[in-house]
Amino acid sequence: MDLLRLKSFLVLAETLHFGRAAARLGIAQPHLSRRIRDLEAEIGVSLFTRSQRRVELTAAGATLRLRATRIVEEVEKAKIEARQVGTGAAGRLRIGFIHSSTYGMLPAIIRSFRAMRPAVMLDLVEMTMVEQVRALRAGDIDIGLLRSLPDVPDIAFETVLREPFRLAVPADHGFAGRRSVALREMSGQPLVLFPRETSPLFHARITAAFERAAVTPVIVQEATQIHTVMGLVAAGIGLALVPSSAERLPRAGAVLIDLVDPPEPADVSVAWRAASRPLLVPPFLDAAHEAAKGLEEPGTPAKVATRPAHRKQRS
């Protein structure tokens, strides 16, 4: 059924006057008459009764008017929604996130993004960094919020926050009263470490820092999540190097200390598929950088990452 004919029918059904309806539509009256005849021929019934004095809807015309009004409204709504999705003003964004981002970064990003794009639906899924890379490649998520990646050819990312590592020690440890500790002082100390398989960035940067300090770490336990690592430290299992966001966790029984020679920072980044960047990535990046500024409070060690002047997809 031709949408233009339906719209013409609705205008005539409202005015019940061919001349006024044609004027409103901006067409000649014979053109309008032809549209109505074509619509009646398509349906197979008369929609109007016509006389020299008046035009009236038939019962069939009244029925069509009800349905046609809804059809035209739905079509217009569909056009608006499609336009919004096509321009990034609306739609659905599937986001994978690491658990540690819930300590402050993720809530701040979501608040900022929702203020910018209130019509966008968000699907949030907690995943490890490795799981996010797989999900991005498979198209199961649109964006990942994770620690910076090693070189991954098909994944692009932009760093939004840089968290320095700090030393977590049991509250009754000899280091607990210190303001800072050098890595060389950790020789022989038991260490709780993030596993390479699930936390490649943490593992690589921590082990590289020990190598620079000429210290061979004594790894007694591995754990993936920061809150788990902090719990193991509080239990006296060992010491650990953790990102500064661990400050926001309940940590009874554990103390955080500055490192004289810390590893490279634990970056927080936004990642997406390099081959097809979703339209909502730029506003999400804007929200992430805005959130990072809010987390860079006086006295806190986290630093906002320098934003590239021109974003390029890494490949």
Short mmCIF file of C-alpha atoms in Angstrom, two decimals, residues 6-247:
data_model
loop_
_atom_site.label_atom_id
_atom_site.label_comp_id
_atom_site.label_asym_id
_atom_site.label_seq_id
_atom_site.Cartn_x
_atom_site.Cartn_y
_atom_site.Cartn_z
CA LEU A 6 -2.48 6.89 2.66
CA LYS A 7 -1.29 10.33 3.74
CA SER A 8 -3.44 11.95 1.04
CA PHE A 9 -6.41 9.86 2.17
CA LEU A 10 -5.95 10.98 5.78
CA VAL A 11 -5.84 14.67 4.84
CA LEU A 12 -9.01 14.31 2.78
CA ALA A 13 -10.67 12.30 5.58
CA GLU A 14 -9.93 15.19 7.93
CA THR A 15 -11.00 18.07 5.68
CA LEU A 16 -13.76 16.28 3.71
CA HIS A 17 -13.04 18.77 0.93
CA PHE A 18 -10.96 17.99 -2.15
CA GLY A 19 -9.92 21.61 -2.73
CA ARG A 20 -8.73 22.23 0.86
CA ALA A 21 -7.05 18.82 1.06
CA ALA A 22 -5.18 19.41 -2.22
CA ALA A 23 -4.05 22.85 -1.02
CA ARG A 24 -2.73 21.41 2.25
CA LEU A 25 -0.85 18.70 0.37
CA GLY A 26 0.52 21.22 -2.13
CA ILE A 27 -0.82 19.38 -5.17
CA ALA A 28 -3.46 20.00 -7.82
CA GLN A 29 -6.97 18.76 -7.06
CA PRO A 30 -7.05 16.35 -10.05
CA HIS A 31 -3.83 14.81 -8.75
CA LEU A 32 -5.44 14.24 -5.35
CA SER A 33 -8.53 12.74 -6.97
CA ARG A 34 -6.32 10.31 -8.88
CA ARG A 35 -4.53 9.22 -5.71
CA ILE A 36 -7.82 8.52 -3.96
CA ARG A 37 -9.20 6.59 -6.95
CA ASP A 38 -5.99 4.53 -7.12
CA LEU A 39 -6.24 3.75 -3.39
CA GLU A 40 -9.89 2.73 -3.72
CA ALA A 41 -9.01 0.54 -6.70
CA GLU A 42 -6.21 -1.11 -4.73
CA ILE A 43 -8.47 -1.87 -1.77
CA GLY A 44 -11.52 -2.69 -3.89
CA VAL A 45 -14.08 -0.52 -2.07
CA SER A 46 -15.23 3.11 -2.04
CA LEU A 47 -13.73 5.16 0.77
CA PHE A 48 -15.77 8.31 0.23
CA THR A 49 -19.23 9.21 -0.99
CA ARG A 50 -19.09 12.26 -3.21
CA SER A 51 -21.80 14.73 -4.17
CA GLN A 52 -21.76 18.28 -5.45
CA ARG A 53 -22.27 19.59 -1.92
CA ARG A 54 -20.30 17.29 0.34
CA VAL A 55 -17.74 14.53 0.73
CA GLU A 56 -18.26 11.88 3.41
CA LEU A 57 -16.38 8.83 4.59
CA THR A 58 -17.95 5.46 3.95
CA ALA A 59 -17.90 2.81 6.68
CA ALA A 60 -14.89 1.29 4.93
CA GLY A 61 -13.22 4.71 4.82
CA ALA A 62 -13.80 5.26 8.55
CA THR A 63 -12.25 1.88 9.30
CA LEU A 64 -9.23 2.61 7.11
CA ARG A 65 -8.79 6.01 8.72
CA LEU A 66 -8.25 4.44 12.14
CA ARG A 67 -5.69 1.94 10.87
CA ALA A 68 -4.00 4.34 8.44
CA THR A 69 -3.45 6.91 11.19
CA ARG A 70 -1.56 4.35 13.27
CA ILE A 71 0.37 3.11 10.22
CA VAL A 72 1.56 6.59 9.26
CA GLU A 73 2.46 7.40 12.88
CA GLU A 74 4.48 4.18 13.17
CA VAL A 75 6.27 4.85 9.89
CA GLU A 76 7.19 8.37 11.01
CA LYS A 77 8.35 7.02 14.36
CA ALA A 78 10.44 4.37 12.61
CA LYS A 79 12.06 7.03 10.42
CA ILE A 80 12.95 9.12 13.48
CA GLU A 81 14.35 6.13 15.37
CA ALA A 82 16.35 4.96 12.35
CA ARG A 83 17.75 8.47 11.92
CA GLN A 84 18.71 8.63 15.61
CA VAL A 85 20.43 5.26 15.48
CA GLY A 86 22.18 6.19 12.25
CA THR A 87 23.55 9.38 13.78
CA GLY A 88 24.39 7.84 17.17
CA ALA A 89 21.69 9.74 19.06
CA ALA A 90 19.92 6.49 19.99
CA GLY A 91 20.40 2.75 19.75
CA ARG A 92 21.95 0.05 21.90
CA LEU A 93 25.54 -0.15 23.12
CA ARG A 94 26.94 -3.43 24.44
CA ILE A 95 29.79 -2.82 26.87
CA GLY A 96 32.20 -5.31 28.42
CA PHE A 97 33.97 -4.14 31.57
CA ILE A 98 36.59 -5.40 33.99
CA HIS A 99 35.56 -5.78 37.61
CA SER A 100 38.02 -3.17 38.90
CA SER A 101 36.34 -0.48 36.77
CA THR A 102 33.33 -0.69 39.11
CA TYR A 103 35.45 0.90 41.87
CA GLY A 104 34.81 4.32 40.36
CA MET A 105 35.52 4.53 36.64
CA LEU A 106 32.53 2.62 35.24
CA PRO A 107 29.82 4.36 37.34
CA ALA A 108 31.28 7.77 36.42
CA ILE A 109 31.36 6.90 32.71
CA ILE A 110 27.78 5.63 32.71
CA ARG A 111 26.49 8.77 34.44
CA SER A 112 28.32 11.01 31.98
CA PHE A 113 27.29 8.98 28.91
CA ARG A 114 23.63 8.83 29.91
CA ALA A 115 23.60 12.60 30.30
CA MET A 116 24.98 12.91 26.76
CA ARG A 117 22.95 10.13 25.09
CA PRO A 118 19.79 9.50 27.18
CA ALA A 119 18.09 7.56 24.35
CA VAL A 120 20.85 4.94 24.08
CA MET A 121 20.22 1.61 25.82
CA LEU A 122 23.25 0.13 27.59
CA ASP A 123 23.96 -3.59 27.98
CA LEU A 124 26.73 -4.10 30.56
CA VAL A 125 28.60 -7.39 30.91
CA GLU A 126 31.45 -8.06 33.35
CA MET A 127 34.36 -9.79 31.58
CA THR A 128 38.07 -10.30 32.01
CA MET A 129 40.34 -8.51 29.56
CA VAL A 130 40.91 -11.70 27.57
CA GLU A 131 37.16 -12.38 27.41
CA GLN A 132 36.55 -8.85 26.16
CA VAL A 133 39.03 -9.26 23.31
CA ARG A 134 37.26 -12.46 22.25
CA ALA A 135 33.85 -10.80 22.52
CA LEU A 136 34.97 -7.78 20.48
CA ARG A 137 36.29 -10.04 17.74
CA ALA A 138 33.08 -12.08 17.71
CA GLY A 139 30.90 -8.96 17.63
CA ASP A 140 29.28 -9.88 20.95
CA ILE A 141 30.13 -6.47 22.46
CA ASP A 142 30.68 -3.07 20.87
CA ILE A 143 33.05 -1.56 23.42
CA GLY A 144 35.42 -2.91 26.03
CA LEU A 145 36.50 -1.08 29.19
CA LEU A 146 39.74 -2.76 30.14
CA ARG A 147 43.40 -2.42 30.94
CA SER A 148 45.51 -1.39 27.96
CA LEU A 149 46.29 -4.17 25.56
CA PRO A 150 49.55 -5.44 24.17
CA ASP A 151 49.67 -5.15 20.39
CA VAL A 152 46.47 -6.77 19.13
CA PRO A 153 46.19 -6.08 15.38
CA ASP A 154 42.40 -6.14 15.06
CA ILE A 155 41.55 -4.22 18.25
CA ALA A 156 41.83 -0.44 18.57
CA PHE A 157 41.90 1.32 21.92
CA GLU A 158 42.35 4.68 23.59
CA THR A 159 43.74 5.08 27.11
CA VAL A 160 41.64 7.27 29.40
CA LEU A 161 43.24 6.86 32.85
CA ARG A 162 46.68 5.90 34.17
CA GLU A 163 46.77 4.32 37.63
CA PRO A 164 50.13 3.88 39.37
CA PHE A 165 50.80 0.61 41.15
CA ARG A 166 51.07 0.58 44.93
CA LEU A 167 52.29 -2.06 47.33
CA ALA A 168 49.66 -3.89 49.39
CA VAL A 169 50.96 -5.45 52.62
CA PRO A 170 49.30 -7.08 55.63
CA ALA A 171 48.56 -4.57 58.38
CA ASP A 172 51.00 -6.33 60.73
CA HIS A 173 53.85 -6.51 58.20
CA GLY A 174 57.13 -4.70 58.82
CA PHE A 175 56.51 -2.45 55.82
CA ALA A 176 53.08 -1.35 57.09
CA GLY A 177 54.35 1.80 58.81
CA ARG A 178 56.51 2.91 55.90
CA ARG A 179 55.65 5.77 53.52
CA SER A 180 57.38 4.08 50.59
CA VAL A 181 59.22 0.88 49.68
CA ALA A 182 61.70 0.06 46.90
CA LEU A 183 61.22 -3.15 44.94
CA ARG A 184 64.72 -4.36 45.84
CA GLU A 185 63.53 -4.51 49.46
CA MET A 186 60.99 -7.15 48.43
CA SER A 187 63.63 -9.77 47.71
CA GLY A 188 62.51 -13.00 49.37
CA GLN A 189 59.05 -11.64 50.23
CA PRO A 190 56.04 -13.82 49.26
CA LEU A 191 54.08 -12.28 46.39
CA VAL A 192 50.47 -12.60 45.25
CA LEU A 193 50.48 -11.99 41.49
CA PHE A 194 47.93 -11.50 38.72
CA PRO A 195 48.08 -14.46 36.28
CA ARG A 196 49.43 -13.94 32.77
CA GLU A 197 46.48 -15.76 31.16
CA THR A 198 43.74 -13.42 32.43
CA SER A 199 45.70 -10.25 33.32
CA PRO A 200 48.50 -10.01 30.75
CA LEU A 201 49.08 -6.27 31.26
CA PHE A 202 49.40 -6.47 35.06
CA HIS A 203 51.54 -9.59 34.89
CA ALA A 204 53.90 -8.17 32.27
CA ARG A 205 54.38 -4.78 33.92
CA ILE A 206 54.87 -6.16 37.42
CA THR A 207 57.37 -8.83 36.37
CA ALA A 208 59.24 -6.29 34.20
CA ALA A 209 59.57 -3.96 37.19
CA PHE A 210 61.05 -6.75 39.31
CA GLU A 211 63.51 -7.55 36.53
CA ARG A 212 64.64 -3.91 36.44
CA ALA A 213 65.14 -4.05 40.20
CA ALA A 214 67.13 -7.30 39.82
CA VAL A 215 64.67 -9.10 42.11
CA THR A 216 63.26 -12.57 41.50
CA PRO A 217 59.73 -12.53 42.97
CA VAL A 218 58.65 -15.40 45.18
CA ILE A 219 55.16 -16.07 43.80
CA VAL A 220 53.06 -17.97 46.32
CA GLN A 221 49.58 -17.35 44.94
CA GLU A 222 47.84 -16.02 41.83
CA ALA A 223 44.45 -14.27 41.70
CA THR A 224 42.59 -12.48 38.92
CA GLN A 225 40.47 -9.88 40.72
CA ILE A 226 41.91 -6.98 42.70
CA HIS A 227 39.50 -7.47 45.59
CA THR A 228 40.58 -11.12 45.81
CA VAL A 229 44.24 -10.12 45.82
CA MET A 230 43.58 -7.61 48.61
CA GLY A 231 41.78 -10.28 50.62
CA LEU A 232 44.74 -12.65 50.27
CA VAL A 233 47.11 -9.89 51.37
CA ALA A 234 44.93 -9.14 54.40
CA ALA A 235 45.02 -12.86 55.24
CA GLY A 236 48.82 -12.73 55.33
CA ILE A 237 49.36 -14.91 52.24
CA GLY A 238 51.77 -12.42 50.74
CA LEU A 239 52.40 -8.93 49.41
CA ALA A 240 51.00 -7.61 46.12
CA LEU A 241 51.37 -4.81 43.63
CA VAL A 242 47.93 -3.41 42.85
CA PRO A 243 46.53 -0.37 40.98
CA SER A 244 45.79 2.70 43.07
CA SER A 245 42.02 2.21 42.63
CA ALA A 246 42.36 -0.48 45.33
CA GLU A 247 42.18 2.50 47.71
#
